[in-house]
């Protein structure tokens, strides 16, 4: 009786180990990954975005849960060429969106990026100026795939 109980435990353990070895996480691309341009050709705000998101192998609240993004680079409207805001990493929110911050010295910008159901991105920027005499503001830009 004692030997058969031991064999049963050993068999159960072996099944669990073998089943676990065949399990693979599927890494899907985030709908946010890619090169994006403003849907508004006359924008005075953000003109382009380059977003590279890590592996999205889980779902949280119906949204892809992804590893930290490799990079987010935003470009603002400037003349004669667009201003490169630089590369930042961010954190995924429970809402499925991405949140990151740019500290540009004269202003701190909080950026939230969300995928839209039509395949575009919504990029919202809250600008908090260091100079208390300047008025802080919000800006929303819709981006389409480039």
Tab-separated table of N, CA and C in Angstrom:
chain	number	residue	atom	x	y	z
A	1	UNK	N	0.826	-1.184	0.000
A	1	UNK	CA	0.000	0.000	0.000
A	1	UNK	C	0.877	1.257	0.000
A	2	UNK	N	1.912	1.256	0.819
A	2	UNK	CA	2.801	2.397	0.932
A	2	UNK	C	3.544	2.649	-0.384
A	3	UNK	N	3.975	1.613	-1.078
A	3	UNK	CA	4.705	1.736	-2.327
A	3	UNK	C	3.796	2.284	-3.418
A	4	UNK	N	2.545	1.815	-3.496
A	4	UNK	CA	1.637	2.290	-4.538
A	4	UNK	C	1.295	3.777	-4.329
A	5	UNK	N	1.183	4.242	-3.084
A	5	UNK	CA	0.922	5.647	-2.802
A	5	UNK	C	2.107	6.495	-3.270
A	6	UNK	N	3.333	6.003	-3.007
A	6	UNK	CA	4.532	6.695	-3.442
A	6	UNK	C	4.591	6.776	-4.971
A	7	UNK	N	4.274	5.677	-5.653
A	7	UNK	CA	4.282	5.664	-7.111
A	7	UNK	C	3.240	6.621	-7.680
A	8	UNK	N	2.066	6.689	-7.041
A	8	UNK	CA	1.012	7.597	-7.483
A	8	UNK	C	1.470	9.054	-7.370
A	9	UNK	N	2.118	9.396	-6.245
A	9	UNK	CA	2.648	10.749	-6.066
A	9	UNK	C	3.720	11.071	-7.109
A	10	UNK	N	4.610	10.115	-7.355
A	10	UNK	CA	5.682	10.319	-8.327
A	10	UNK	C	5.113	10.506	-9.732
A	11	UNK	N	4.115	9.745	-10.082
A	11	UNK	CA	3.490	9.872	-11.397
A	11	UNK	C	2.796	11.223	-11.547
A	12	UNK	N	2.100	11.653	-10.501
A	12	UNK	CA	1.423	12.952	-10.544
A	12	UNK	C	2.445	14.078	-10.692
A	13	UNK	N	3.541	14.010	-9.958
A	13	UNK	CA	4.588	15.027	-10.047
A	13	UNK	C	5.195	15.058	-11.452
A	14	UNK	N	5.454	13.877	-12.024
A	14	UNK	CA	6.016	13.808	-13.377
A	14	UNK	C	5.060	14.407	-14.396
A	15	UNK	N	3.777	14.166	-14.261
A	15	UNK	CA	2.800	14.741	-15.187
A	15	UNK	C	2.793	16.259	-15.101
A	16	UNK	N	2.845	16.789	-13.882
A	16	UNK	CA	2.863	18.241	-13.708
A	16	UNK	C	4.116	18.852	-14.326
A	17	UNK	N	5.244	18.191	-14.132
A	17	UNK	CA	6.496	18.726	-14.681
A	17	UNK	C	6.495	18.683	-16.202
A	18	UNK	N	6.036	17.599	-16.764
A	18	UNK	CA	6.014	17.482	-18.220
A	18	UNK	C	5.023	18.445	-18.841
A	19	UNK	N	3.860	18.609	-18.208
A	19	UNK	CA	2.864	19.543	-18.738
A	19	UNK	C	3.407	20.956	-18.718
A	20	UNK	N	4.115	21.317	-17.668
A	20	UNK	CA	4.673	22.659	-17.554
A	20	UNK	C	5.762	22.922	-18.562
A	21	UNK	N	6.505	21.894	-18.955
A	21	UNK	CA	7.607	22.115	-19.885
A	21	UNK	C	7.113	22.409	-21.297
A	22	UNK	N	5.875	22.005	-21.627
A	22	UNK	CA	5.350	22.260	-22.955
A	22	UNK	C	4.602	23.583	-23.055
A	23	UNK	N	4.383	24.255	-21.940
A	23	UNK	CA	3.637	25.509	-21.948
A	23	UNK	C	4.540	26.634	-22.432
A	24	UNK	N	4.094	27.354	-23.434
A	24	UNK	CA	4.854	28.482	-23.970
A	24	UNK	C	3.984	29.730	-23.935
A	25	UNK	N	4.562	30.823	-23.514
A	25	UNK	CA	3.845	32.092	-23.543
A	25	UNK	C	3.898	32.640	-24.970
A	26	UNK	N	2.766	33.065	-25.468
A	26	UNK	CA	2.728	33.651	-26.801
A	26	UNK	C	3.018	35.133	-26.696
A	27	UNK	N	3.952	35.595	-27.442
A	27	UNK	CA	4.323	36.998	-27.419
A	27	UNK	C	3.678	37.671	-28.627
A	28	UNK	N	2.700	38.512	-28.377
A	28	UNK	CA	2.028	39.209	-29.471
A	28	UNK	C	2.526	40.649	-29.541
A	29	UNK	N	2.410	41.240	-30.705
A	29	UNK	CA	2.805	42.632	-30.878
A	29	UNK	C	1.749	43.544	-30.284
A	30	UNK	N	2.192	44.584	-29.644
A	30	UNK	CA	1.273	45.581	-29.115
A	30	UNK	C	0.739	46.417	-30.272
A	31	UNK	N	-0.557	46.770	-30.236
A	31	UNK	CA	-1.085	47.645	-31.279
A	31	UNK	C	-0.452	49.040	-31.245
A	32	UNK	N	0.264	49.361	-30.172
A	32	UNK	CA	0.927	50.664	-30.075
A	32	UNK	C	2.261	50.697	-30.799
A	33	UNK	N	2.870	49.542	-31.034
A	33	UNK	CA	4.193	49.506	-31.664
A	33	UNK	C	4.132	50.015	-33.092
A	34	UNK	N	5.124	50.815	-33.465
A	34	UNK	CA	5.225	51.277	-34.838
A	34	UNK	C	5.586	52.743	-34.938
A	35	UNK	N	5.591	53.225	-36.173
A	35	UNK	CA	5.851	54.631	-36.467
A	35	UNK	C	4.515	55.296	-36.761
A	36	UNK	N	4.280	56.436	-36.147
A	36	UNK	CA	2.990	57.123	-36.207
A	36	UNK	C	3.185	58.566	-36.635
A	37	UNK	N	2.196	59.124	-37.324
A	37	UNK	CA	2.198	60.537	-37.702
A	37	UNK	C	0.865	61.143	-37.287
A	38	UNK	N	0.871	62.436	-37.062
A	38	UNK	CA	-0.353	63.118	-36.675
A	38	UNK	C	-1.394	63.001	-37.784
A	39	UNK	N	-2.627	62.726	-37.392
A	39	UNK	CA	-3.723	62.682	-38.364
A	39	UNK	C	-4.065	64.084	-38.840
A	40	UNK	N	-3.604	65.092	-38.102
A	40	UNK	CA	-3.825	66.490	-38.449
A	40	UNK	C	-2.558	67.037	-39.110
A	41	UNK	N	-2.562	67.146	-40.424
A	41	UNK	CA	-1.391	67.618	-41.154
A	41	UNK	C	-0.979	69.033	-40.788
A	42	UNK	N	-1.880	69.815	-40.210
A	42	UNK	CA	-1.583	71.195	-39.827
A	42	UNK	C	-1.334	71.339	-38.325
A	43	UNK	N	-1.030	70.233	-37.649
A	43	UNK	CA	-0.845	70.295	-36.201
A	43	UNK	C	0.262	71.256	-35.793
A	44	UNK	N	0.075	71.871	-34.641
A	44	UNK	CA	1.131	72.690	-34.032
A	44	UNK	C	1.667	71.984	-32.796
A	45	UNK	N	1.215	70.726	-32.605
A	45	UNK	CA	1.630	69.933	-31.447
A	45	UNK	C	2.599	68.836	-31.844
A	46	UNK	N	2.239	67.595	-31.540
A	46	UNK	CA	3.072	66.449	-31.877
A	46	UNK	C	2.892	66.069	-33.338
A	47	UNK	N	4.003	65.826	-34.014
A	47	UNK	CA	3.938	65.477	-35.433
A	47	UNK	C	4.172	63.991	-35.684
A	48	UNK	N	5.030	63.385	-34.871
A	48	UNK	CA	5.384	61.975	-35.066
A	48	UNK	C	5.620	61.296	-33.734
A	49	UNK	N	5.499	59.960	-33.770
A	49	UNK	CA	5.820	59.131	-32.608
A	49	UNK	C	6.421	57.829	-33.098
A	50	UNK	N	7.450	57.388	-32.411
A	50	UNK	CA	8.047	56.085	-32.674
A	50	UNK	C	7.899	55.288	-31.385
A	51	UNK	N	7.131	54.210	-31.446
A	51	UNK	CA	6.822	53.429	-30.252
A	51	UNK	C	7.246	51.985	-30.476
A	52	UNK	N	8.074	51.486	-29.602
A	52	UNK	CA	8.484	50.074	-29.620
A	52	UNK	C	8.128	49.485	-28.267
A	53	UNK	N	7.164	48.557	-28.269
A	53	UNK	CA	6.675	47.956	-27.037
A	53	UNK	C	7.189	46.531	-26.938
A	54	UNK	N	7.516	46.120	-25.716
A	54	UNK	CA	8.001	44.762	-25.474
A	54	UNK	C	6.917	43.719	-25.667
A	55	UNK	N	7.156	42.549	-25.170
A	55	UNK	CA	6.277	41.397	-25.326
A	55	UNK	C	4.946	41.597	-24.613
A	56	UNK	N	3.859	41.315	-25.315
A	56	UNK	CA	2.518	41.393	-24.743
A	56	UNK	C	1.988	39.968	-24.599
A	57	UNK	N	2.314	39.303	-23.495
A	57	UNK	CA	1.967	37.898	-23.355
A	57	UNK	C	0.880	37.633	-22.316
A	58	UNK	N	0.225	38.697	-21.826
A	58	UNK	CA	-0.848	38.541	-20.855
A	58	UNK	C	-1.963	39.519	-21.187
A	59	UNK	N	-3.134	39.285	-20.589
A	59	UNK	CA	-4.262	40.201	-20.740
A	59	UNK	C	-4.689	40.633	-19.349
A	60	UNK	N	-4.862	41.933	-19.151
A	60	UNK	CA	-5.275	42.494	-17.881
A	60	UNK	C	-6.449	43.428	-18.140
A	61	UNK	N	-7.592	43.132	-17.549
A	61	UNK	CA	-8.808	43.931	-17.747
A	61	UNK	C	-9.164	44.061	-19.230
A	62	UNK	N	-8.967	42.990	-19.985
A	62	UNK	CA	-9.320	42.993	-21.396
A	62	UNK	C	-8.323	43.698	-22.298
A	63	UNK	N	-7.226	44.212	-21.740
A	63	UNK	CA	-6.214	44.928	-22.511
A	63	UNK	C	-4.904	44.144	-22.475
A	64	UNK	N	-4.074	44.244	-23.529
A	64	UNK	CA	-2.780	43.553	-23.498
A	64	UNK	C	-1.923	44.084	-22.352
A	65	UNK	N	-1.313	43.183	-21.607
A	65	UNK	CA	-0.366	43.562	-20.555
A	65	UNK	C	1.019	43.283	-21.109
A	66	UNK	N	1.796	44.321	-21.298
A	66	UNK	CA	3.076	44.199	-21.997
A	66	UNK	C	4.226	44.481	-21.055
A	67	UNK	N	5.365	43.893	-21.391
A	67	UNK	CA	6.573	44.216	-20.663
A	67	UNK	C	6.924	45.673	-20.964
A	68	UNK	N	7.804	46.260	-20.185
A	68	UNK	CA	8.109	47.675	-20.419
A	68	UNK	C	8.503	47.942	-21.865
A	69	UNK	N	8.097	49.099	-22.388
A	69	UNK	CA	8.439	49.397	-23.773
A	69	UNK	C	9.939	49.572	-23.934
A	70	UNK	N	10.411	49.187	-25.105
A	70	UNK	CA	11.822	49.401	-25.400
A	70	UNK	C	12.100	50.886	-25.555
A	71	UNK	N	11.190	51.597	-26.248
A	71	UNK	CA	11.408	53.028	-26.418
A	71	UNK	C	10.164	53.739	-26.928
A	72	UNK	N	10.047	54.989	-26.529
A	72	UNK	CA	9.037	55.906	-27.059
A	72	UNK	C	9.775	57.190	-27.397
A	73	UNK	N	9.642	57.637	-28.639
A	73	UNK	CA	10.275	58.891	-29.075
A	73	UNK	C	9.194	59.749	-29.707
A	74	UNK	N	9.049	60.968	-29.206
A	74	UNK	CA	8.051	61.904	-29.724
A	74	UNK	C	8.747	63.066	-30.415
A	75	UNK	N	8.048	63.633	-31.401
A	75	UNK	CA	8.547	64.790	-32.139
A	75	UNK	C	7.469	65.863	-32.134
A	76	UNK	N	7.857	67.093	-31.802
A	76	UNK	CA	6.930	68.216	-31.806
A	76	UNK	C	7.165	69.120	-33.005
A	77	UNK	N	6.159	69.913	-33.325
A	77	UNK	CA	6.239	70.829	-34.467
A	77	UNK	C	7.247	71.933	-34.167
A	78	UNK	N	8.260	72.053	-35.012
A	78	UNK	CA	9.268	73.116	-34.951
A	78	UNK	C	9.622	73.488	-36.389
A	79	UNK	N	10.344	74.586	-36.535
A	79	UNK	CA	10.733	75.028	-37.875
A	79	UNK	C	12.238	75.247	-37.891
A	80	UNK	N	12.980	74.782	-38.821
A	80	UNK	CA	12.585	74.169	-40.093
A	80	UNK	C	12.352	72.655	-39.986
A	81	UNK	N	12.830	72.013	-38.913
A	81	UNK	CA	12.579	70.574	-38.745
A	81	UNK	C	11.905	70.340	-37.396
A	82	UNK	N	11.241	69.207	-37.278
A	82	UNK	CA	10.548	68.877	-36.037
A	82	UNK	C	11.527	68.722	-34.870
A	83	UNK	N	11.073	69.080	-33.669
A	83	UNK	CA	11.878	68.959	-32.455
A	83	UNK	C	11.786	67.534	-31.919
A	84	UNK	N	12.927	66.921	-31.706
A	84	UNK	CA	12.998	65.567	-31.152
A	84	UNK	C	12.947	65.683	-29.633
A	85	UNK	N	11.880	65.154	-29.047
A	85	UNK	CA	11.744	65.206	-27.593
A	85	UNK	C	12.630	64.182	-26.897
A	86	UNK	N	13.184	63.255	-27.624
A	86	UNK	CA	14.048	62.236	-27.046
A	86	UNK	C	13.315	60.936	-26.773
A	87	UNK	N	14.083	59.970	-26.295
A	87	UNK	CA	13.566	58.627	-26.023
A	87	UNK	C	13.262	58.496	-24.536
A	88	UNK	N	12.116	57.931	-24.228
A	88	UNK	CA	11.717	57.672	-22.842
A	88	UNK	C	11.119	56.281	-22.748
A	89	UNK	N	11.164	55.714	-21.554
A	89	UNK	CA	10.417	54.497	-21.273
A	89	UNK	C	9.256	54.876	-20.372
A	90	UNK	N	8.266	54.033	-20.325
A	90	UNK	CA	7.083	54.340	-19.540
A	90	UNK	C	6.560	53.125	-18.817
A	91	UNK	N	5.368	53.270	-18.293
A	91	UNK	CA	4.719	52.186	-17.550
A	91	UNK	C	3.303	52.003	-18.078
A	92	UNK	N	2.902	50.747	-18.231
A	92	UNK	CA	1.541	50.473	-18.652
A	92	UNK	C	0.601	50.651	-17.476
A	93	UNK	N	-0.520	51.284	-17.724
A	93	UNK	CA	-1.538	51.521	-16.717
A	93	UNK	C	-2.563	50.391	-16.763
A	94	UNK	N	-3.356	50.248	-15.710
A	94	UNK	CA	-4.374	49.199	-15.686
A	94	UNK	C	-5.407	49.416	-16.787
A	95	UNK	N	-5.536	50.628	-17.284
A	95	UNK	CA	-6.464	50.916	-18.382
A	95	UNK	C	-5.942	50.413	-19.722
A	96	UNK	N	-4.699	49.939	-19.740
A	96	UNK	CA	-4.102	49.453	-20.984
A	96	UNK	C	-3.273	50.497	-21.687
A	97	UNK	N	-3.296	51.728	-21.219
A	97	UNK	CA	-2.517	52.782	-21.842
A	97	UNK	C	-1.112	52.844	-21.292
A	98	UNK	N	-0.299	53.621	-21.945
A	98	UNK	CA	1.095	53.804	-21.574
A	98	UNK	C	1.266	55.206	-21.017
A	99	UNK	N	2.004	55.340	-19.929
A	99	UNK	CA	2.248	56.649	-19.301
A	99	UNK	C	3.751	56.858	-19.187
A	100	UNK	N	4.219	58.047	-19.602
A	100	UNK	CA	5.627	58.391	-19.497
A	100	UNK	C	5.767	59.884	-19.257
A	101	UNK	N	6.973	60.300	-18.889
A	101	UNK	CA	7.215	61.700	-18.544
A	101	UNK	C	8.452	62.225	-19.259
A	102	UNK	N	8.336	63.439	-19.761
A	102	UNK	CA	9.464	64.172	-20.328
A	102	UNK	C	9.729	65.366	-19.426
A	103	UNK	N	10.939	65.461	-18.875
A	103	UNK	CA	11.339	66.644	-18.119
A	103	UNK	C	12.267	67.437	-19.016
A	104	UNK	N	11.753	68.525	-19.559
A	104	UNK	CA	12.511	69.309	-20.526
A	104	UNK	C	13.139	70.556	-19.909
A	105	UNK	N	13.197	70.592	-18.591
A	105	UNK	CA	13.797	71.731	-17.905
A	105	UNK	C	12.805	72.859	-17.733
A	106	UNK	N	12.355	73.454	-18.817
A	106	UNK	CA	11.386	74.555	-18.747
A	106	UNK	C	9.972	74.042	-18.467
A	107	UNK	N	9.748	72.735	-18.696
A	107	UNK	CA	8.428	72.141	-18.485
A	107	UNK	C	8.565	70.644	-18.237
A	108	UNK	N	7.625	70.122	-17.470
A	108	UNK	CA	7.502	68.674	-17.254
A	108	UNK	C	6.239	68.235	-17.982
A	109	UNK	N	6.386	67.262	-18.884
A	109	UNK	CA	5.242	66.817	-19.692
A	109	UNK	C	4.894	65.370	-19.339
A	110	UNK	N	3.654	65.168	-18.954
A	110	UNK	CA	3.135	63.831	-18.684
A	110	UNK	C	2.372	63.379	-19.913
A	111	UNK	N	2.774	62.247	-20.479
A	111	UNK	CA	2.217	61.750	-21.736
A	111	UNK	C	1.468	60.456	-21.463
A	112	UNK	N	0.272	60.349	-22.019
A	112	UNK	CA	-0.511	59.109	-21.957
A	112	UNK	C	-0.848	58.702	-23.383
A	113	UNK	N	-0.531	57.458	-23.710
A	113	UNK	CA	-0.770	56.933	-25.057
A	113	UNK	C	-1.742	55.764	-24.952
A	114	UNK	N	-2.796	55.808	-25.756
A	114	UNK	CA	-3.790	54.728	-25.785
A	114	UNK	C	-4.052	54.311	-27.223
A	115	UNK	N	-4.277	53.016	-27.421
A	115	UNK	CA	-4.711	52.502	-28.715
A	115	UNK	C	-6.200	52.757	-28.859
A	116	UNK	N	-6.610	53.148	-30.048
A	116	UNK	CA	-8.026	53.346	-30.338
A	116	UNK	C	-8.542	52.170	-31.160
A	117	UNK	N	-9.835	51.947	-31.112
A	117	UNK	CA	-10.431	50.802	-31.804
A	117	UNK	C	-10.291	50.886	-33.327
A	118	UNK	N	-10.060	52.086	-33.857
A	118	UNK	CA	-9.916	52.234	-35.317
A	118	UNK	C	-8.472	52.047	-35.794
A	119	UNK	N	-7.574	51.629	-34.887
A	119	UNK	CA	-6.183	51.387	-35.266
A	119	UNK	C	-5.266	52.568	-35.074
A	120	UNK	N	-5.804	53.712	-34.649
A	120	UNK	CA	-4.991	54.894	-34.392
A	120	UNK	C	-4.547	54.936	-32.937
A	121	UNK	N	-3.728	55.927	-32.616
A	121	UNK	CA	-3.317	56.192	-31.232
A	121	UNK	C	-3.862	57.538	-30.798
A	122	UNK	N	-4.181	57.631	-29.508
A	122	UNK	CA	-4.482	58.930	-28.907
A	122	UNK	C	-3.320	59.235	-27.970
A	123	UNK	N	-2.687	60.384	-28.196
A	123	UNK	CA	-1.571	60.814	-27.362
A	123	UNK	C	-2.001	62.086	-26.646
A	124	UNK	N	-2.103	61.992	-25.329
A	124	UNK	CA	-2.480	63.162	-24.516
A	124	UNK	C	-1.254	63.642	-23.751
A	125	UNK	N	-1.044	64.956	-23.758
A	125	UNK	CA	0.116	65.548	-23.103
A	125	UNK	C	-0.365	66.641	-22.160
A	126	UNK	N	0.027	66.526	-20.890
A	126	UNK	CA	-0.206	67.610	-19.932
A	126	UNK	C	1.128	68.301	-19.715
A	127	UNK	N	1.199	69.596	-19.998
A	127	UNK	CA	2.423	70.371	-19.852
A	127	UNK	C	2.339	71.228	-18.599
A	128	UNK	N	3.285	70.995	-17.681
A	128	UNK	CA	3.385	71.746	-16.430
A	128	UNK	C	4.658	72.584	-16.504
A	129	UNK	N	4.512	73.891	-16.747
A	129	UNK	CA	5.665	74.775	-16.901
A	129	UNK	C	6.346	75.045	-15.556
A	130	UNK	N	7.673	75.139	-15.584
A	130	UNK	CA	8.452	75.473	-14.386
A	130	UNK	C	8.193	76.911	-13.950
A	131	UNK	N	8.017	77.801	-14.916
A	131	UNK	CA	7.757	79.211	-14.648
A	131	UNK	C	6.286	79.367	-14.240
A	132	UNK	N	6.017	79.787	-13.002
A	132	UNK	CA	4.632	79.894	-12.542
A	132	UNK	C	3.811	80.940	-13.309
A	133	UNK	N	4.478	81.811	-14.065
A	133	UNK	CA	3.741	82.816	-14.841
A	133	UNK	C	3.175	82.238	-16.132
A	134	UNK	N	3.684	81.075	-16.544
A	134	UNK	CA	3.173	80.438	-17.766
A	134	UNK	C	2.000	79.539	-17.418
A	135	UNK	N	1.021	79.505	-18.303
A	135	UNK	CA	-0.194	78.728	-18.078
A	135	UNK	C	0.020	77.282	-18.556
A	136	UNK	N	-0.196	76.332	-17.642
A	136	UNK	CA	-0.117	74.913	-18.002
A	136	UNK	C	-1.256	74.583	-18.963
A	137	UNK	N	-1.082	73.519	-19.744
A	137	UNK	CA	-2.142	73.161	-20.690
A	137	UNK	C	-2.125	71.676	-21.026
A	138	UNK	N	-3.253	71.209	-21.573
A	138	UNK	CA	-3.414	69.843	-22.083
A	138	UNK	C	-3.484	69.889	-23.601
A	139	UNK	N	-2.991	68.830	-24.231
A	139	UNK	CA	-3.047	68.715	-25.682
A	139	UNK	C	-3.345	67.253	-26.006
A	140	UNK	N	-4.204	67.028	-26.995
A	140	UNK	CA	-4.481	65.671	-27.467
A	140	UNK	C	-4.210	65.613	-28.954
A	141	UNK	N	-3.462	64.591	-29.342
A	141	UNK	CA	-3.120	64.388	-30.755
A	141	UNK	C	-3.547	62.983	-31.147
A	142	UNK	N	-4.205	62.850	-32.265
A	142	UNK	CA	-4.547	61.544	-32.825
A	142	UNK	C	-3.466	61.208	-33.839
A	143	UNK	N	-2.895	60.014	-33.704
A	143	UNK	CA	-1.830	59.561	-34.592
A	143	UNK	C	-2.329	58.367	-35.407
A	144	UNK	N	-1.935	58.347	-36.669
A	144	UNK	CA	-2.261	57.221	-37.554
A	144	UNK	C	-0.947	56.530	-37.936
A	145	UNK	N	-1.031	55.253	-38.339
A	145	UNK	CA	0.209	54.572	-38.738
A	145	UNK	C	0.868	55.276	-39.912
A	146	UNK	N	2.181	55.353	-39.880
A	146	UNK	CA	2.927	56.018	-40.958
A	146	UNK	C	3.006	55.123	-42.169
